[in-house]
GROMACS .gro file of C-alpha atoms in nm:
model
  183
    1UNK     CA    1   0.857  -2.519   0.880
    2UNK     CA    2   0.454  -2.509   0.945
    3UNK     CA    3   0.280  -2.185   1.075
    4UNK     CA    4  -0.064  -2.182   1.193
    5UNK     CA    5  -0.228  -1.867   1.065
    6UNK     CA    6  -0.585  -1.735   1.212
    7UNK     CA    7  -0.783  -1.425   1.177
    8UNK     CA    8  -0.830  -1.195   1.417
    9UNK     CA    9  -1.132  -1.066   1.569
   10UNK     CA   10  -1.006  -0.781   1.803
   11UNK     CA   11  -1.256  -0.529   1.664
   12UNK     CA   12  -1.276  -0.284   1.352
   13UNK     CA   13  -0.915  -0.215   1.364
   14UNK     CA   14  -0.808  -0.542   1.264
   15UNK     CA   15  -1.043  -0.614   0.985
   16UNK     CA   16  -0.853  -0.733   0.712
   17UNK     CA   17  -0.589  -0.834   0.855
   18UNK     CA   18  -0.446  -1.164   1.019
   19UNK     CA   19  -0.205  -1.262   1.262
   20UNK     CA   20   0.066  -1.513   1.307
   21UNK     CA   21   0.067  -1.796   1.599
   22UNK     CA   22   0.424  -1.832   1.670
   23UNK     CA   23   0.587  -2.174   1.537
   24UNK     CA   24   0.813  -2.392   1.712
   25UNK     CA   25   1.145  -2.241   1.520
   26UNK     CA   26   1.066  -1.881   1.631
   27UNK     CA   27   1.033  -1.736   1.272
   28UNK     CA   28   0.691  -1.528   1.394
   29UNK     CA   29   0.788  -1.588   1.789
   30UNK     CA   30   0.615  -1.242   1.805
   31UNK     CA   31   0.258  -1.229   1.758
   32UNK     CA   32   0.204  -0.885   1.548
   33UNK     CA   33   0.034  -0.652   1.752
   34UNK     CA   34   0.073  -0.347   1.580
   35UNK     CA   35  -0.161  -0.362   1.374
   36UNK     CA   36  -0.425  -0.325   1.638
   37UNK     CA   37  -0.350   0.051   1.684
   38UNK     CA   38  -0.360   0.075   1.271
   39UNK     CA   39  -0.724   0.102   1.102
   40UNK     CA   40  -0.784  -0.089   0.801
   41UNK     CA   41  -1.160  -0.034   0.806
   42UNK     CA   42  -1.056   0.311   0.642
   43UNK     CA   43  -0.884   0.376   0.332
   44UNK     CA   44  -0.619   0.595   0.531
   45UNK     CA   45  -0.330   0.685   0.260
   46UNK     CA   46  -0.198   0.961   0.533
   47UNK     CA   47  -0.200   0.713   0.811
   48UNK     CA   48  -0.064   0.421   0.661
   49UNK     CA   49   0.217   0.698   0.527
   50UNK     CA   50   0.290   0.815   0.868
   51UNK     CA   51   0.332   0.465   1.013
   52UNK     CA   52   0.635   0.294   1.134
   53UNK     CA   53   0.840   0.087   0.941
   54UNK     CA   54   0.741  -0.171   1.202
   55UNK     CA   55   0.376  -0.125   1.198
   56UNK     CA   56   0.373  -0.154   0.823
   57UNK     CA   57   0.611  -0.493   0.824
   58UNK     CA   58   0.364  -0.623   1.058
   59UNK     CA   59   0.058  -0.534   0.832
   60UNK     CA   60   0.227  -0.731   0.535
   61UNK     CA   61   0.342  -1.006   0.770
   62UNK     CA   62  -0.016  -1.044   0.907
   63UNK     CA   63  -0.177  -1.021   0.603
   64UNK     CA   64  -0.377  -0.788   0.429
   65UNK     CA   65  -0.735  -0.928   0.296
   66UNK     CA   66  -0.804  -0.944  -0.142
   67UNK     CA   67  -1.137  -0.740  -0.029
   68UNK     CA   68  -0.912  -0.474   0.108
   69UNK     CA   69  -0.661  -0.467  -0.177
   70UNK     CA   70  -0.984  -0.442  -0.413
   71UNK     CA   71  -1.083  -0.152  -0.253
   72UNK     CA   72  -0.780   0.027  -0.250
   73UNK     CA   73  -0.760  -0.019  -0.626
   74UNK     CA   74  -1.115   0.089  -0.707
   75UNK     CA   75  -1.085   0.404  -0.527
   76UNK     CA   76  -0.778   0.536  -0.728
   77UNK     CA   77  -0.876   0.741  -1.025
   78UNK     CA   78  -0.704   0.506  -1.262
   79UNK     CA   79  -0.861   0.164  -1.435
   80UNK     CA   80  -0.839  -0.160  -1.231
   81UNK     CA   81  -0.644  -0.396  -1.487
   82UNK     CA   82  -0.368  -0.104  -1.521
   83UNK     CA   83  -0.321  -0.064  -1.149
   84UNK     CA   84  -0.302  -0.392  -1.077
   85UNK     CA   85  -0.059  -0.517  -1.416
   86UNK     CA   86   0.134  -0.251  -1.242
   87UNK     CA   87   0.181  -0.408  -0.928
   88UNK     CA   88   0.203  -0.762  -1.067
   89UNK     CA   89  -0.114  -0.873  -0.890
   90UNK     CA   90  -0.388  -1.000  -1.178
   91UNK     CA   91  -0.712  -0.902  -1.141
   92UNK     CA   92  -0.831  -1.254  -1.120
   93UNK     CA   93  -0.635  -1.295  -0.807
   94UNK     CA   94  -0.775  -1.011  -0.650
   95UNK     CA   95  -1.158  -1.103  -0.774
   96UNK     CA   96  -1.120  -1.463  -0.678
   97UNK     CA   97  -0.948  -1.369  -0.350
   98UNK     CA   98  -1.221  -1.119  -0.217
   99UNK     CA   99  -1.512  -1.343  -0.333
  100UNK     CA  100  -1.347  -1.612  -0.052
  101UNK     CA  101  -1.262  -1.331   0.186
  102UNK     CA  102  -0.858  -1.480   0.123
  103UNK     CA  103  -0.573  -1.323   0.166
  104UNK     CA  104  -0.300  -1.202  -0.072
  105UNK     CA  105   0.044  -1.329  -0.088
  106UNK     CA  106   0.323  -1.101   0.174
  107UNK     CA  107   0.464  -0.941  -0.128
  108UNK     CA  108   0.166  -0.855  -0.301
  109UNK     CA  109   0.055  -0.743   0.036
  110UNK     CA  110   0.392  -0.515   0.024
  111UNK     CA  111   0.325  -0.335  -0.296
  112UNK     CA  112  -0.057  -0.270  -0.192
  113UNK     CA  113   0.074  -0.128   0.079
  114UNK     CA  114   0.327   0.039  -0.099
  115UNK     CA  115   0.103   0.227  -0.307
  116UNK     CA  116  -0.092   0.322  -0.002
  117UNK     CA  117   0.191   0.476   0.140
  118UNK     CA  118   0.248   0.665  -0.172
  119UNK     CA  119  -0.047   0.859  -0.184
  120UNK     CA  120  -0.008   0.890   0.198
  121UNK     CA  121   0.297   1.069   0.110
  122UNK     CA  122   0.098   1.321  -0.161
  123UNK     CA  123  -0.178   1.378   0.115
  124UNK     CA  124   0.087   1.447   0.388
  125UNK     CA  125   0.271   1.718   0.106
  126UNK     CA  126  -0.097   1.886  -0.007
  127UNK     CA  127  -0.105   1.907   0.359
  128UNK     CA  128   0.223   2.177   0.420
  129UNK     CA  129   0.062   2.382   0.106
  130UNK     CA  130  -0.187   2.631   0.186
  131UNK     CA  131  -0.272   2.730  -0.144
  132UNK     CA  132  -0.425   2.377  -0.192
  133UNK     CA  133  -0.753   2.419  -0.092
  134UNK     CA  134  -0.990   2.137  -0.239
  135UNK     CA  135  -0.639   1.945  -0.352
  136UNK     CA  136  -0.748   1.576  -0.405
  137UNK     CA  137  -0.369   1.388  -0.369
  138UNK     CA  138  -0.592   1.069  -0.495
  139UNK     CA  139  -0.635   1.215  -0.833
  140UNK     CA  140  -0.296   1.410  -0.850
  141UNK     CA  141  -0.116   1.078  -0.783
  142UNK     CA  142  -0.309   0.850  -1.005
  143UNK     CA  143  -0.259   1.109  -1.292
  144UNK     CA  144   0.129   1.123  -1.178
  145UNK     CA  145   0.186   0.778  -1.176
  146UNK     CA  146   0.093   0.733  -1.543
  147UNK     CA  147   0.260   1.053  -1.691
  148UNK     CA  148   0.590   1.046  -1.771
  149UNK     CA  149   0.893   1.171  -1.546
  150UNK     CA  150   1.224   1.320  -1.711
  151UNK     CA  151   1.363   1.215  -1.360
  152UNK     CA  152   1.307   0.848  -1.398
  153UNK     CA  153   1.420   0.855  -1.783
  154UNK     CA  154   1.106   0.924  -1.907
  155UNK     CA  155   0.973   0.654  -1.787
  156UNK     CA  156   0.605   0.649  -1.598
  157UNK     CA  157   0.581   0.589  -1.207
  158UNK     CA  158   0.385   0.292  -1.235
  159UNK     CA  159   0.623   0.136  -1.462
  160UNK     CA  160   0.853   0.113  -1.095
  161UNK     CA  161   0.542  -0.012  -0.856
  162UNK     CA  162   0.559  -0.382  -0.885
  163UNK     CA  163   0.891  -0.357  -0.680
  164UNK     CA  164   0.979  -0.211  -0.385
  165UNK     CA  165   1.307  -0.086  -0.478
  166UNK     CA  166   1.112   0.069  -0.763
  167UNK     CA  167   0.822   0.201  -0.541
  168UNK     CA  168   1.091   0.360  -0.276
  169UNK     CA  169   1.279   0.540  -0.604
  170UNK     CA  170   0.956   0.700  -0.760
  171UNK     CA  171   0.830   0.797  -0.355
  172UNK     CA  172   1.225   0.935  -0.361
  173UNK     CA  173   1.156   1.103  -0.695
  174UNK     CA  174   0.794   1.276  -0.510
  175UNK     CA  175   1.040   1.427  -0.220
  176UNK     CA  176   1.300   1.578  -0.484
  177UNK     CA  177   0.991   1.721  -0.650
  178UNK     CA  178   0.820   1.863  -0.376
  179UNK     CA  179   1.155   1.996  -0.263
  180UNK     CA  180   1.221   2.138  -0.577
  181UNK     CA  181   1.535   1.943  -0.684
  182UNK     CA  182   1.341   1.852  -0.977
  183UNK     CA  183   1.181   2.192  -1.093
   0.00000   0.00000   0.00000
């Protein structure tokens, strides 16, 4: 099976990103369009945690660019090399990637998303809390992610981001906390 890939020029909202041409066997028979109404000129954690299941699948399906993925990394308050040896991308990849404006594998594409989503979800709970005044969920997630959490064993967050499984049971573990299951 063959699929001809192209990048998309439909304006800031797609930059980024790619589409699929459909191929003879159907596989991509839909071109993604989602991702038109989803900006990816903006680091947008709270956006890309409020989209649909859909519009994400067709983000990672389409592509997401190593320029984008670098800057996603960069801005979290953690170093580079230990964000991404957490999400099994190596730096190199991502360096080598955005210096050719390439794009990164589907599943790496998954967990960068992933992670995006995850601090999407901290934005959208500093959001419900008054008292929070000046909160920056960036920080307060990068910190989280490499302290320790009695409710994953003791083990850090990060040490579940380079799966989704893994990323679903530590944003899982964020609800329970928020919620208060976890005192």
């Amino acid at each position: 099976m063959t699929s001809t890939r192209k990048s998309t020029s439909k304006g800031p909202s797609a930059q980024g990103v790619r589409t699929r041409a459909p191929v003879e066997d159907g596989f991509y028979a839909r071109n993604v369009t989602s991702i038109d109404n989803f900006d990816l000129t903006d680091l947008n954690y709270l956006a890309t945690y409020h989209a649909s299941a859909q519009d994400r699948i067709g983000i990672i399906r389409a592509g997401i660019k190593a320029s984008f993925a670098k800057r996603i990394v960069d801005d979290l308050d953690m170093p580079v090399a230990l964000t991404c040896q957490a999400l099994h991308i190596p730096t190199s990849t991502i360096s080598r990637k955005s210096k050719t404006d390439a794009f990164l594998r589907s599943d790496e594409a998954e967990r960068i998303l992933g992670l995006m989503r995850l601090v999407g979800q901290m934005e959208s709970m500093a959001q419900g809390m008054e008292e929070v005044e000046g909160f920056d969920a960036r920080a307060w997630t990068s910190r989280w992610l490499r302290e320790p959490v009695p409710a994953l064993g003791g083990a850090t967050p990060l040490d579940y981001m380079d799966t989704m499984e893994g990323q679903a049971l530590v944003s899982d573990t964020l609800a329970r906390i928020q919620s208060g299951a976890y005192g």
